[in-house]
């Protein structure tokens, strides 16, 4: 199964690839850093950075090379889940589940001396807060998704209850997977808030809120249905948005039907269990046939029971698909961000053009376009030269400001496109690798199911032939 | 005494071969009905010719069955398919219904042919060789409807009298056995139908499941082949499921259904034996009070005693034969079910293994191409 293990799978997928595209496209060569470097140095470098307003916390700071991703330096597990009761923000009693996050530094040359395990408890809402922070702070990154909030796409035997132990267990695995994904991301793994999430139980929420990330969040991004009339979006992003829509739709459909298939398969196996009971009762009145019936019945029971394990394994496969269903949403978010930036850019350019035009008209006295000012001046007489001069001056100031803003917006936009596209390429390779592995694991499960079936029916056949 | 024949006469010993085929529908002003072609090939002396071909309708089979029951009340007459099938709401004249019925009718006649006593029954012979009009006129000759009804009334009346007091232990055991057997076989029949239904529903869902992967592959490049491969596997497994279902409906379901009918037949046979014994017992009781005329009635009692003995022996022999056949049928049919399921899993296994091989080959190819400078 392609379930990431601490420090392995996500990093494995990264390590197996050729050097990250980001390293080659970076304006400042990051180079690969020696492995012996301590984590404190990373933090120091981060503290030295001055983050510009609106600049992306990615391209300007050196990216971690694959070997230096947090995932390689630290074992991270979500090892336990516990039911708790407490008071929430509105002082109402509630029951929730808390998850234990355990971390341990990996010694590069360990000789039986293991670093101590550190741990803290977090609840799902804190994970959500972390993810929101990351999405806002790194809008050009395809941020790994969280496991679903509520159980969806369940087939009838599984509970849709959030407190159900199976659901909690699967969520625990999903949360661990999320942390490993973030820890193996070359950009995200260096984030201080993320590190604090893993290491600092108290005061973390305050720390996140102090970053003021909520203010940076563009409310327009939340409006999922809003469309912006963007004239010149980067075609790649338009295509990517279509792709993410298709991916979302096809995976949802797949998961829905898979749940129904699981239901039916369950039915086939379980009804065979009834044979077991009836054969056993029938064997009581038969002399010669009795033994054969009885033992065949036993095998029917085995057959019926075998479906439970089979379907439990299949749930893991469904979870792998679900992760990419949610990833599609993250992908779309990046595309939307680009659209927004492009929209703002186009609006700013439009505004600048119109101001320039106004200025020109005032300066030359020609009215090329209809304007209210033009009309009023015709009706009420021309302005005085002094008035006109004042207006022109104001406009010229505004135009200069506007041109600078446009320049920086342009730069911003280009930077965004470059670094976003780099992460998208990284994501595509990860996705292809993971999904292919998932499909293979599906085949492996089917093979195991068939082999079990062959074993049971071979035994049953022998019993029947002895009746 | 009934001869003990080998329960499954080998084809070399058989001298009567019957086939039922070629259903044809006939439409008249009053009704629509189906006739079946019955072809008989024989080497027996009692038959003038060696080959006969006649057409019979369901009514004719019903007539034959009742004649046989009449002539041999304590023999186990094979079951006939029912008039209507309520379950599954199969239409009366659908191809599926007609084919199922045809197979059952074929089995019915062959079982009679295999039966050591019934095979020589006169009505059976006429059924096989008489032309339509000949059969009609022969039917009219037999004891009338009223007398047959009278028998039924007497049968009901005597059964109301409850368990026969002098019933030999053997037949009580048979009764107990049949009660349990009947219960179990009915359950098995239901279970088998339920399994068929679940497999059909599973197959239908799979039919929708597979194509989604193909649809997905249209938006993917790198994993497109894998997705299409998976879709192909699901389709092949779907077809394997259909074959698995076909196996059930061809062998297990009809067989279980026949034994459901058999269990009713056997309960009836046991009742009739009890009736015959009841006649003797009630006569004996009635005469116990009349001491003086005992000699006069000894002949009558003697005849009744003979009747009871003949009935008991006939039933005992037929029971043994039936049990052996039942064991054979159960063994061979359930073994067939197991083989069917094995074939299904083996087919699916091969499908998935070949898919897996194709996927891991690709992985190695990719790794090789990366190593190249």
PDB file of C-alpha atoms in Angstrom, chain A residues 225-392:
ATOM      1  CA  UNK A 225     -18.612  30.644  -7.594  1.00  0.00           C
ATOM      2  CA  UNK A 226     -17.382  34.116  -8.350  1.00  0.00           C
ATOM      3  CA  UNK A 227     -15.905  34.401 -11.792  1.00  0.00           C
ATOM      4  CA  UNK A 228     -13.544  37.116 -12.800  1.00  0.00           C
ATOM      5  CA  UNK A 229     -13.507  38.419 -16.310  1.00  0.00           C
ATOM      6  CA  UNK A 230      -9.841  37.883 -16.881  1.00  0.00           C
ATOM      7  CA  UNK A 231      -8.729  38.773 -20.403  1.00  0.00           C
ATOM      8  CA  UNK A 232      -5.307  37.193 -20.472  1.00  0.00           C
ATOM      9  CA  UNK A 233      -4.913  34.408 -17.976  1.00  0.00           C
ATOM     10  CA  UNK A 234      -1.976  32.098 -18.367  1.00  0.00           C
ATOM     11  CA  UNK A 235      -3.446  29.324 -20.494  1.00  0.00           C
ATOM     12  CA  UNK A 236      -1.711  26.659 -18.467  1.00  0.00           C
ATOM     13  CA  UNK A 237      -3.666  27.683 -15.392  1.00  0.00           C
ATOM     14  CA  UNK A 238      -6.942  27.669 -17.276  1.00  0.00           C
ATOM     15  CA  UNK A 239      -6.224  24.145 -18.454  1.00  0.00           C
ATOM     16  CA  UNK A 240      -5.152  23.137 -14.996  1.00  0.00           C
ATOM     17  CA  UNK A 241      -8.396  24.429 -13.525  1.00  0.00           C
ATOM     18  CA  UNK A 242     -10.347  22.322 -15.986  1.00  0.00           C
ATOM     19  CA  UNK A 243      -8.221  19.357 -15.097  1.00  0.00           C
ATOM     20  CA  UNK A 244      -8.839  19.830 -11.373  1.00  0.00           C
ATOM     21  CA  UNK A 245     -12.586  20.053 -11.999  1.00  0.00           C
ATOM     22  CA  UNK A 246     -12.500  16.846 -14.023  1.00  0.00           C
ATOM     23  CA  UNK A 247     -10.364  15.081 -11.463  1.00  0.00           C
ATOM     24  CA  UNK A 248     -12.716  16.055  -8.671  1.00  0.00           C
ATOM     25  CA  UNK A 249     -15.771  14.931 -10.578  1.00  0.00           C
ATOM     26  CA  UNK A 250     -14.344  11.624 -11.730  1.00  0.00           C
ATOM     27  CA  UNK A 251     -12.918  10.636  -8.360  1.00  0.00           C
ATOM     28  CA  UNK A 252     -16.188  11.455  -6.551  1.00  0.00           C
ATOM     29  CA  UNK A 253     -18.078   9.344  -9.017  1.00  0.00           C
ATOM     30  CA  UNK A 254     -15.574   6.542  -8.634  1.00  0.00           C
ATOM     31  CA  UNK A 255     -15.784   6.603  -4.856  1.00  0.00           C
ATOM     32  CA  UNK A 256     -19.579   6.577  -4.897  1.00  0.00           C
ATOM     33  CA  UNK A 257     -19.755   3.549  -7.162  1.00  0.00           C
ATOM     34  CA  UNK A 258     -16.943   1.810  -5.298  1.00  0.00           C
ATOM     35  CA  UNK A 259     -18.994   2.068  -2.120  1.00  0.00           C
ATOM     36  CA  UNK A 260     -21.920   0.408  -3.878  1.00  0.00           C
ATOM     37  CA  UNK A 261     -19.700  -2.331  -5.292  1.00  0.00           C
ATOM     38  CA  UNK A 262     -18.390  -2.976  -1.779  1.00  0.00           C
ATOM     39  CA  UNK A 263     -21.946  -3.262  -0.507  1.00  0.00           C
ATOM     40  CA  UNK A 264     -22.837  -5.845  -3.133  1.00  0.00           C
ATOM     41  CA  UNK A 265     -19.697  -7.848  -2.669  1.00  0.00           C
ATOM     42  CA  UNK A 266     -20.399  -7.938   1.047  1.00  0.00           C
ATOM     43  CA  UNK A 267     -23.849  -9.313   0.290  1.00  0.00           C
ATOM     44  CA  UNK A 268     -22.538 -12.110  -1.937  1.00  0.00           C
ATOM     45  CA  UNK A 269     -20.070 -13.317   0.672  1.00  0.00           C
ATOM     46  CA  UNK A 270     -22.336 -13.038   3.684  1.00  0.00           C
ATOM     47  CA  UNK A 271     -25.269 -14.939   2.167  1.00  0.00           C
ATOM     48  CA  UNK A 272     -22.950 -17.889   1.640  1.00  0.00           C
ATOM     49  CA  UNK A 273     -22.646 -17.959   5.407  1.00  0.00           C
ATOM     50  CA  UNK A 274     -26.260 -19.124   5.550  1.00  0.00           C
ATOM     51  CA  UNK A 275     -25.221 -22.290   3.726  1.00  0.00           C
ATOM     52  CA  UNK A 276     -23.005 -23.088   6.695  1.00  0.00           C
ATOM     53  CA  UNK A 277     -25.845 -23.051   9.165  1.00  0.00           C
ATOM     54  CA  UNK A 278     -28.297 -25.020   7.017  1.00  0.00           C
ATOM     55  CA  UNK A 279     -25.723 -27.628   5.947  1.00  0.00           C
ATOM     56  CA  UNK A 280     -24.916 -28.202   9.572  1.00  0.00           C
ATOM     57  CA  UNK A 281     -28.566 -28.684  10.525  1.00  0.00           C
ATOM     58  CA  UNK A 282     -29.170 -30.920   7.513  1.00  0.00           C
ATOM     59  CA  UNK A 283     -26.143 -33.072   8.236  1.00  0.00           C
ATOM     60  CA  UNK A 284     -27.803 -34.136  11.485  1.00  0.00           C
ATOM     61  CA  UNK A 285     -30.377 -36.244   9.598  1.00  0.00           C
ATOM     62  CA  UNK A 286     -27.999 -37.705   7.034  1.00  0.00           C
ATOM     63  CA  UNK A 287     -25.836 -40.747   7.617  1.00  0.00           C
ATOM     64  CA  UNK A 288     -23.573 -40.964   4.584  1.00  0.00           C
ATOM     65  CA  UNK A 289     -23.752 -37.328   3.543  1.00  0.00           C
ATOM     66  CA  UNK A 290     -23.414 -35.935   7.050  1.00  0.00           C
ATOM     67  CA  UNK A 291     -19.639 -35.494   7.254  1.00  0.00           C
ATOM     68  CA  UNK A 292     -19.273 -33.945   3.824  1.00  0.00           C
ATOM     69  CA  UNK A 293     -22.111 -31.503   4.507  1.00  0.00           C
ATOM     70  CA  UNK A 294     -20.793 -30.522   7.898  1.00  0.00           C
ATOM     71  CA  UNK A 295     -17.255 -29.786   6.712  1.00  0.00           C
ATOM     72  CA  UNK A 296     -18.467 -28.018   3.570  1.00  0.00           C
ATOM     73  CA  UNK A 297     -20.596 -25.851   5.822  1.00  0.00           C
ATOM     74  CA  UNK A 298     -17.550 -24.899   7.814  1.00  0.00           C
ATOM     75  CA  UNK A 299     -15.803 -23.704   4.654  1.00  0.00           C
ATOM     76  CA  UNK A 300     -18.836 -21.641   3.725  1.00  0.00           C
ATOM     77  CA  UNK A 301     -18.522 -19.907   7.093  1.00  0.00           C
ATOM     78  CA  UNK A 302     -14.848 -19.211   6.422  1.00  0.00           C
ATOM     79  CA  UNK A 303     -15.754 -17.800   3.008  1.00  0.00           C
ATOM     80  CA  UNK A 304     -18.399 -15.505   4.464  1.00  0.00           C
ATOM     81  CA  UNK A 305     -16.064 -14.235   7.181  1.00  0.00           C
ATOM     82  CA  UNK A 306     -13.217 -13.482   4.769  1.00  0.00           C
ATOM     83  CA  UNK A 307     -14.940 -10.456   3.250  1.00  0.00           C
ATOM     84  CA  UNK A 308     -14.471  -8.322   6.374  1.00  0.00           C
ATOM     85  CA  UNK A 309     -10.695  -8.146   6.070  1.00  0.00           C
ATOM     86  CA  UNK A 310     -10.872  -7.750   2.314  1.00  0.00           C
ATOM     87  CA  UNK A 311     -13.118  -4.711   2.522  1.00  0.00           C
ATOM     88  CA  UNK A 312     -11.170  -3.154   5.363  1.00  0.00           C
ATOM     89  CA  UNK A 313      -8.081  -3.178   3.157  1.00  0.00           C
ATOM     90  CA  UNK A 314     -10.083  -1.637   0.355  1.00  0.00           C
ATOM     91  CA  UNK A 315     -10.941   1.294   2.613  1.00  0.00           C
ATOM     92  CA  UNK A 316      -7.281   2.266   2.613  1.00  0.00           C
ATOM     93  CA  UNK A 317      -7.367   2.308  -1.166  1.00  0.00           C
ATOM     94  CA  UNK A 318     -10.429   4.549  -1.054  1.00  0.00           C
ATOM     95  CA  UNK A 319      -8.597   6.876   1.326  1.00  0.00           C
ATOM     96  CA  UNK A 320      -5.723   7.167  -1.129  1.00  0.00           C
ATOM     97  CA  UNK A 321      -8.139   8.244  -3.839  1.00  0.00           C
ATOM     98  CA  UNK A 322      -9.884  10.614  -1.463  1.00  0.00           C
ATOM     99  CA  UNK A 323      -6.611  12.384  -0.752  1.00  0.00           C
ATOM    100  CA  UNK A 324      -6.328  13.264  -4.427  1.00  0.00           C
ATOM    101  CA  UNK A 325      -9.965  14.255  -4.553  1.00  0.00           C
ATOM    102  CA  UNK A 326      -9.136  16.857  -1.929  1.00  0.00           C
ATOM    103  CA  UNK A 327      -5.845  17.720  -3.614  1.00  0.00           C
ATOM    104  CA  UNK A 328      -7.907  18.760  -6.647  1.00  0.00           C
ATOM    105  CA  UNK A 329      -9.390  21.476  -4.471  1.00  0.00           C
ATOM    106  CA  UNK A 330      -5.909  22.697  -3.483  1.00  0.00           C
ATOM    107  CA  UNK A 331      -4.934  22.741  -7.139  1.00  0.00           C
ATOM    108  CA  UNK A 332      -7.936  24.802  -8.023  1.00  0.00           C
ATOM    109  CA  UNK A 333      -7.094  27.265  -5.220  1.00  0.00           C
ATOM    110  CA  UNK A 334      -3.721  27.994  -6.822  1.00  0.00           C
ATOM    111  CA  UNK A 335      -5.386  28.569 -10.193  1.00  0.00           C
ATOM    112  CA  UNK A 336      -7.892  30.896  -8.615  1.00  0.00           C
ATOM    113  CA  UNK A 337      -5.124  32.852  -6.959  1.00  0.00           C
ATOM    114  CA  UNK A 338      -3.497  33.336 -10.343  1.00  0.00           C
ATOM    115  CA  UNK A 339      -6.806  34.457 -11.830  1.00  0.00           C
ATOM    116  CA  UNK A 340      -7.253  36.960  -9.033  1.00  0.00           C
ATOM    117  CA  UNK A 341      -3.771  38.366  -9.423  1.00  0.00           C
ATOM    118  CA  UNK A 342      -4.218  38.620 -13.154  1.00  0.00           C
ATOM    119  CA  UNK A 343      -7.576  40.305 -12.636  1.00  0.00           C
ATOM    120  CA  UNK A 344      -6.095  42.853 -10.237  1.00  0.00           C
ATOM    121  CA  UNK A 345      -3.291  43.451 -12.696  1.00  0.00           C
ATOM    122  CA  UNK A 346      -5.659  44.014 -15.587  1.00  0.00           C
ATOM    123  CA  UNK A 347      -7.822  46.322 -13.488  1.00  0.00           C
ATOM    124  CA  UNK A 348      -4.800  48.305 -12.422  1.00  0.00           C
ATOM    125  CA  UNK A 349      -3.583  48.576 -16.027  1.00  0.00           C
ATOM    126  CA  UNK A 350      -7.019  49.670 -17.143  1.00  0.00           C
ATOM    127  CA  UNK A 351      -7.179  52.267 -14.435  1.00  0.00           C
ATOM    128  CA  UNK A 352      -3.738  53.578 -15.362  1.00  0.00           C
ATOM    129  CA  UNK A 353      -4.638  53.824 -19.029  1.00  0.00           C
ATOM    130  CA  UNK A 354      -7.761  55.804 -18.287  1.00  0.00           C
ATOM    131  CA  UNK A 355      -5.861  58.169 -15.978  1.00  0.00           C
ATOM    132  CA  UNK A 356      -3.221  58.729 -18.674  1.00  0.00           C
ATOM    133  CA  UNK A 357      -5.904  59.490 -21.126  1.00  0.00           C
ATOM    134  CA  UNK A 358      -7.549  61.972 -18.798  1.00  0.00           C
ATOM    135  CA  UNK A 359      -4.223  63.637 -18.285  1.00  0.00           C
ATOM    136  CA  UNK A 360      -3.579  63.878 -21.990  1.00  0.00           C
ATOM    137  CA  UNK A 361      -6.964  65.359 -22.605  1.00  0.00           C
ATOM    138  CA  UNK A 362      -6.475  67.971 -19.952  1.00  0.00           C
ATOM    139  CA  UNK A 363      -3.028  68.839 -21.263  1.00  0.00           C
ATOM    140  CA  UNK A 364      -3.982  69.086 -24.902  1.00  0.00           C
ATOM    141  CA  UNK A 365      -7.450  70.360 -24.309  1.00  0.00           C
ATOM    142  CA  UNK A 366      -8.900  67.830 -26.691  1.00  0.00           C
ATOM    143  CA  UNK A 367     -11.729  65.712 -25.633  1.00  0.00           C
ATOM    144  CA  UNK A 368     -11.440  62.415 -27.308  1.00  0.00           C
ATOM    145  CA  UNK A 369     -13.775  60.550 -25.176  1.00  0.00           C
ATOM    146  CA  UNK A 370     -16.988  61.604 -23.699  1.00  0.00           C
ATOM    147  CA  UNK A 371     -16.635  62.586 -20.115  1.00  0.00           C
ATOM    148  CA  UNK A 372     -18.787  64.342 -17.635  1.00  0.00           C
ATOM    149  CA  UNK A 373     -16.039  66.865 -17.074  1.00  0.00           C
ATOM    150  CA  UNK A 374     -15.977  67.601 -20.754  1.00  0.00           C
ATOM    151  CA  UNK A 375     -19.681  68.188 -20.774  1.00  0.00           C
ATOM    152  CA  UNK A 376     -19.686  70.356 -17.690  1.00  0.00           C
ATOM    153  CA  UNK A 377     -16.811  72.413 -19.028  1.00  0.00           C
ATOM    154  CA  UNK A 378     -18.724  72.920 -22.252  1.00  0.00           C
ATOM    155  CA  UNK A 379     -21.836  73.849 -20.358  1.00  0.00           C
ATOM    156  CA  UNK A 380     -20.333  75.896 -17.626  1.00  0.00           C
ATOM    157  CA  UNK A 381     -17.262  77.215 -19.379  1.00  0.00           C
ATOM    158  CA  UNK A 382     -13.678  76.149 -19.412  1.00  0.00           C
ATOM    159  CA  UNK A 383     -11.671  75.767 -16.257  1.00  0.00           C
ATOM    160  CA  UNK A 384      -9.061  78.242 -15.441  1.00  0.00           C
ATOM    161  CA  UNK A 385      -5.511  77.326 -16.436  1.00  0.00           C
ATOM    162  CA  UNK A 386      -4.611  77.158 -12.729  1.00  0.00           C
ATOM    163  CA  UNK A 387      -7.338  74.681 -12.040  1.00  0.00           C
ATOM    164  CA  UNK A 388      -6.260  72.601 -15.024  1.00  0.00           C
ATOM    165  CA  UNK A 389      -2.633  72.656 -13.915  1.00  0.00           C
ATOM    166  CA  UNK A 390      -3.597  71.468 -10.455  1.00  0.00           C
ATOM    167  CA  UNK A 391      -5.611  68.626 -11.893  1.00  0.00           C
ATOM    168  CA  UNK A 392      -2.830  67.585 -14.231  1.00  0.00           C
TER     169      UNK A 392
END
